[in-house]
Amino acid sequence: MEMEGYYGKKSKWPKPMFWGLTAFLAAVGIGLGVIIGHFTAPKGPECAVPTPDSNVGSTPMPGVNVIDPINAANIEENLRYFTKVPHIAGSPAERSNAEYIRDKWIEQGLDSAKLVPYDVLLSYPNDTIRNKVSILEDGNEIFHSRLEEAVLRPGDDHPDVVPPFNAYSYQGEPEGDLVYANYARVEDFEYLEKTHSDIKLNGTIIIARYGKIFRGNKALNAQAAGAKGLILYSDPADYAIDDGDIKVYPDGWWLPETGAQRGNTFVSDAKGDPVTPGYPAKPFAFRIDDYDTALPKIPVHPIGYGDAQLLLGNMTGEEVIDEWKGHLPVTYRLGPGFNDSSRNVKMTIHTTRETRTTYDVIGFIRGEIEPDRYVVIGNHRDAWVYGAVDPSSGTAAFMEVSRVFGELRKSGWKPRRSIVFGSWGAEEYGLLGSTEFVEEFQRVLAARAVAYINVDSAVTGNYSLSVKSTPLLYQAIYAASKKVPDPEDLSTSLYDTWRDRLPADANDPNTLPRVSNLGAGSDFAPFMYRIGVSAVDLRYRYDPSLGISSYPVYHSVYETFYYMKTFLDYDFLRHQAVARLWAEVARDLAESVILPFDCTDYVTKITGSMDTVRTAYEAQMAAQGITFDYIYSALANFSAAATEFEKVISQTDMKDLMALRRVNDQLMQLERAFIDPLGLPDRKFLRHIVFAPSSKNYYAADAFPGIVDAMYRIDEALDQDARWDIVKQQMAVTTHAIQSAVSTLQDVLAFDG
């Protein structure tokens, strides 16, 4: 995105005509201003004070409303459009959708919209050699897994449907004995090693069920255990739970036996294009060999639970413990191998890796008072097949949000700050589009981006709003959700239902709604963890008491418009609620005179997180002479600085643009204070000291990951002194980061050491 391109073009009008018309328009504007009155800015954050009834120079508009105009029927039609054909990253359909969005944004009234291309490493099934899992008997194939999912509704068939595969899988045709490893987590392999040392995993093929952790971590764990290959399947215990009246697609929302979950296997702290880590994938980029990346070095392939039943049902070995049993009608056994010793398993995997072009679409509404401050909102566009949930439910909502902002812009409205709209390409391959964008424009974004608001899958269920966020944005989300009507009961708010169904503390009648930490499963990750831009992720979700890791048809061919309309959101009111919240948070961030950031929430959150770390590790650390005193001293300073900063804001002249700019910059830079340019140990592209994705599960988030990762399995470290030195270093780095946050909130002349 070339930011200078948004600052307008030279006028083609002669100067006398221009100035005459300017004077006329100014007079009209003054008259309208008197008639209309002035625009009321939203209430400031808890860390601030209420702002005056003026946006200090911004275009006056009577009651700018982005909530009521959001139309559920429009979102439904948007989703119908975006799910007509499969649109995997790098395909003509993905390019076509990018061009459609660009043209639509211009039509809707955004100031500009453009395509930003990146040449990235992608991955696809081989066109001539089909991927499969086979059973061999004396070397002859007697069974192989389905080559594609069954078509269960006529409308679900399309020639561009890509058969199930795991992107970036290594090519190969390994043969070996089959071993069942539950979810293929670190603890699962530790269990096998400690309690079944007679099972030698080296040279075997692992079969494991989807769920609990990111599939890429499963592949790395199997590879580290010495396996030749990994077969993944969706067990009914997680994707087709029998509640006495189970109905699978197309009769219900559960996954049918032929459904298989596609997905990438790329685990890296860098994310983005695997062969240009840290830098944008432009034609001039230096590219490393893909073998030197973090991509798996073993074949990985997904199958349906119907095929998995045949494999698991013929295995030999000890019966598994109850915690490892799924819901297939078989006796789950560890292996290795089959009952018939003449049989073994073969994987035939010829998945390709190839460079193709993906496109981000960047739209822009230029701010009037602070045009160089950007509120970024985004959603990814690519899907493994139809993607009615992931991501097209978000894309459908996104296009309605952009329509509402575009209509406002056409009416003459301008936000105080600029709004950047990002439709990201190739997210499914490892956040490629958003990461490449951040890498290309990281200097600009690190200096100017106020916040990033993400919606990936807008609706994954119909139970409750679900929010992941940095603490700075808690209050902004609470405030916005109180303005949005609940989709099921218009007499109450989205906030009320969210608090009732997902309380932070179910035992506290005055509890707030639950807000989770950000993991790294979507496009907020490069903004938050690479450059320290405060971020939030919004969606409407299913009931967590179901105990499932995702909605059942995740990344399968059955994720269709029919599925969404029939089983998740028939009236699209949940889509509407998410879109309304998304738009209102963006408007608040773009228009508030003082940014609606709350410093005290950050203090509370990280103090509680550090209490958890201290409880877990203080005894071990004390034995090594390591103290938490310095960290808690820094936390006390942080608390005091946040309290003092409230006073500073309360005394700020709300008509002094420079004073407002200074205060807002301090708020905006607070998140950046937790960025360490050297990164986390062994994860240099993850730079946020307080929050980062877990090193054991890229979907989840750890608080104080540098300390937690350094302490993980420390008793088993070969070099104890070196490992404890890392712990000491991370304690010091954490102390420094917290103290840096203190400095951010202090007076401009305060350099207290």
Steps between C-alpha positions, in 0.01 A plus 500: 500500500653826389375735768601816318259406221204570727573866557316626197587621151580842360184694417411540133290812569635851425594680823245785483213257445636276776523776762161641410334164538692440822363819654147404397531151644648637822200729544262212435696284743475760776128527446453128511713483811270742680192309390633155574686574820817331599595135513530339842815295553474172689588476865868452570653192657530422869864597468381834364210737562185585306582706193317823415210517258732563210729297283742794499498585135350191341211521255179552702233238437173455688526178697727283286350153531669188364286252693146536366591509128665154516256279308474124557349437156797666333738278694306192394526598134870575542556152641302342219728678251829409668409131536395435140831342404810370683763773538823353631797737525691552178207396281323705231194507726696661782631764258148558370369554853783745569409704193132488594572635848725776365235612250222471758686716751542774241131472412403512869681831548839426656763757404715238329555127462783306339648153460835427664663184356742261670679205338483233770569130540170311493414130490248281317413135436672350197274504194611156377605299807221502758580509870382196695557268795514128416504166675747260341489122538826336398573814302167512316245776558175362643349833611553871453336804652248706309660726240234766555205570726160362404255743343201495736301781340485576126586865558823410679676362192739716298793415272730738690460323836851410615514151657598476867869565567733660750680793345881494502509128577826336402481273198562129540364146505597368843397153618496382858309380803215715623508652852211690659610818684173657617522875411874489423573755772832518680342337805362217285843411371643536851238253622600248234867544582457464876236227522554303179872512440470172310325687218774644284360793306797539272400393148128466580203685355294687759122527487353772722176685534447866423429740785652660811807647322602635160556228239845638420608435859373144463719455192807639676438277803467188283811598306696555822393154621657343192183417309509463121158655450186631670136416423241737648128436534199667664371264770124503571587577862600846379307549175189276510399457863219248546247662731241230434364671191811579300450654159791552266513724196279558303240411767686662791802709588732208586772377263417196282741206483654606169580853618870585526661814637736681267757738643861611500777342706727805516630574850726802522542807714527696175183378327444667165672372188717206615794584272526877565488512882500852637474671163221558244465243223569741217680419172825638643483284815770249590344157539642216707463136401172358626689213664668756726165627628289375790280303261452132594750242381250213508183433297177609672149419375140537626232231462136460601402308810337234285842408360662544841258246646631233265862578588447521876269200511772272363782613727675278750665582829381609841160662542531872568404675823154659520631852436634385162179336382290665233144420396557266208349150545842336533738400776764773497846342515849646504659268244754478354355339191195293411360172628619340177879530501507480120337841482636850546415857405624704207456872442513629143543876527606716206381840619679777313662821616497781245524877479180680408369853536250588769340840547410722790230757435561826685224758535537842656288776651723797573469656842449874531688600816753219537524339156831339591339294776345179369221287642543173310215252459544173316384156394663237282339402173638156399333171595593133462173434317180708527587639842149597606621530859875548462542770379206596282265567791752766599543622143123535461482707819808700395336609175197625691722692743685661210166587336387688810826692530494569126149643520610726783796615296273578203289717730802714582613336823868459575637322807753671721752225419541300181336159464688230310306199368704184441371196309788257546604225261638154581427508873425129502861424409638674807379862513688578179317808371479689828855410601645609166309828531639560848850408382481738203360793696619420851679833553187696406260274687716484812503879511144575392257210553268561795346152518405199291147354515471151353207282406592165347193278529221733607270215605610152612191434710193667646576506873688818590735775397864397543783752533877472507685821570788690645398656835525852360183445297279332762305814588448599137352157429280505810367845410430410138332169587260683733377701201436197278163323540513132582412293191251286692341760729491858376403621848846420630853560375767284348707578809237358736473167318877477465544557874226252591621220272877552517569662838854575609404367845183293520496536881502881494158661434680819393736323265613641170477293181787268422773636273767249397863560410588518134664185364640501148225339299413799284620824346530699821823312578752700292351829618506406868809283536729646234449876537291546815176632352213442744259246354163334552328201337119471493258218419175332603567147621347167600446389861843420652340233720491280188871447558592516132800676347314652205168492320471145359533553122807723535704518176295230327296505180186509717568855620236644266245780487237232569686400818512857629140582411358172631697429817681811624327827415179461301401868527857641495432701814819370663697616198325833538593523869868430432506749211337764718752448777787501250383826345433672832840413647665628181295820509585558864872455437488721193291783650569523874698811588691294754558139405270263695795304644502391863839486671369366829357190333848426371645533850235269645539240226877468504519509879258207516694318230826550686336370819426178309860474381634561850272236651622245246873567513601704806626201701718373216636846431571576864722192516707663225511837673251658257256750646174651377565819700619709205203403285248583773676829565459583130133396517447735795660778299273416206192524721609835641582635154157398367329678790708812448431492128127524571568832670707619205213429263246668729710817485553490124365794301253333265543780245878471492569272204864450594411407858243253373749357255757453776255319730370278220851411393580393854193277501580360156863432590416309818458170314828562316681524834463124533673432167855367532686555170704185568188285531429203724762226549522292180200695363647831385197609298272476804594814687220563750632433850161476672290307248598256225377173351595189692809322369309172547177609331497787253125550546532573873659791684746513789548790739868588552604239243872564535497393863250217453683351202834523680357315800333227293657162578800676649583200718563298182735753340841355417680822589334618820721807545428626149128441541487687830692786343219532245247513785700775672527691175125481436423619852720802432350561155149484647589746775644738242190473277265585786719791603499616137122511517535719808726739309248515217235639735727746679557864417701578189794618710500211745814290454511347845729199509 
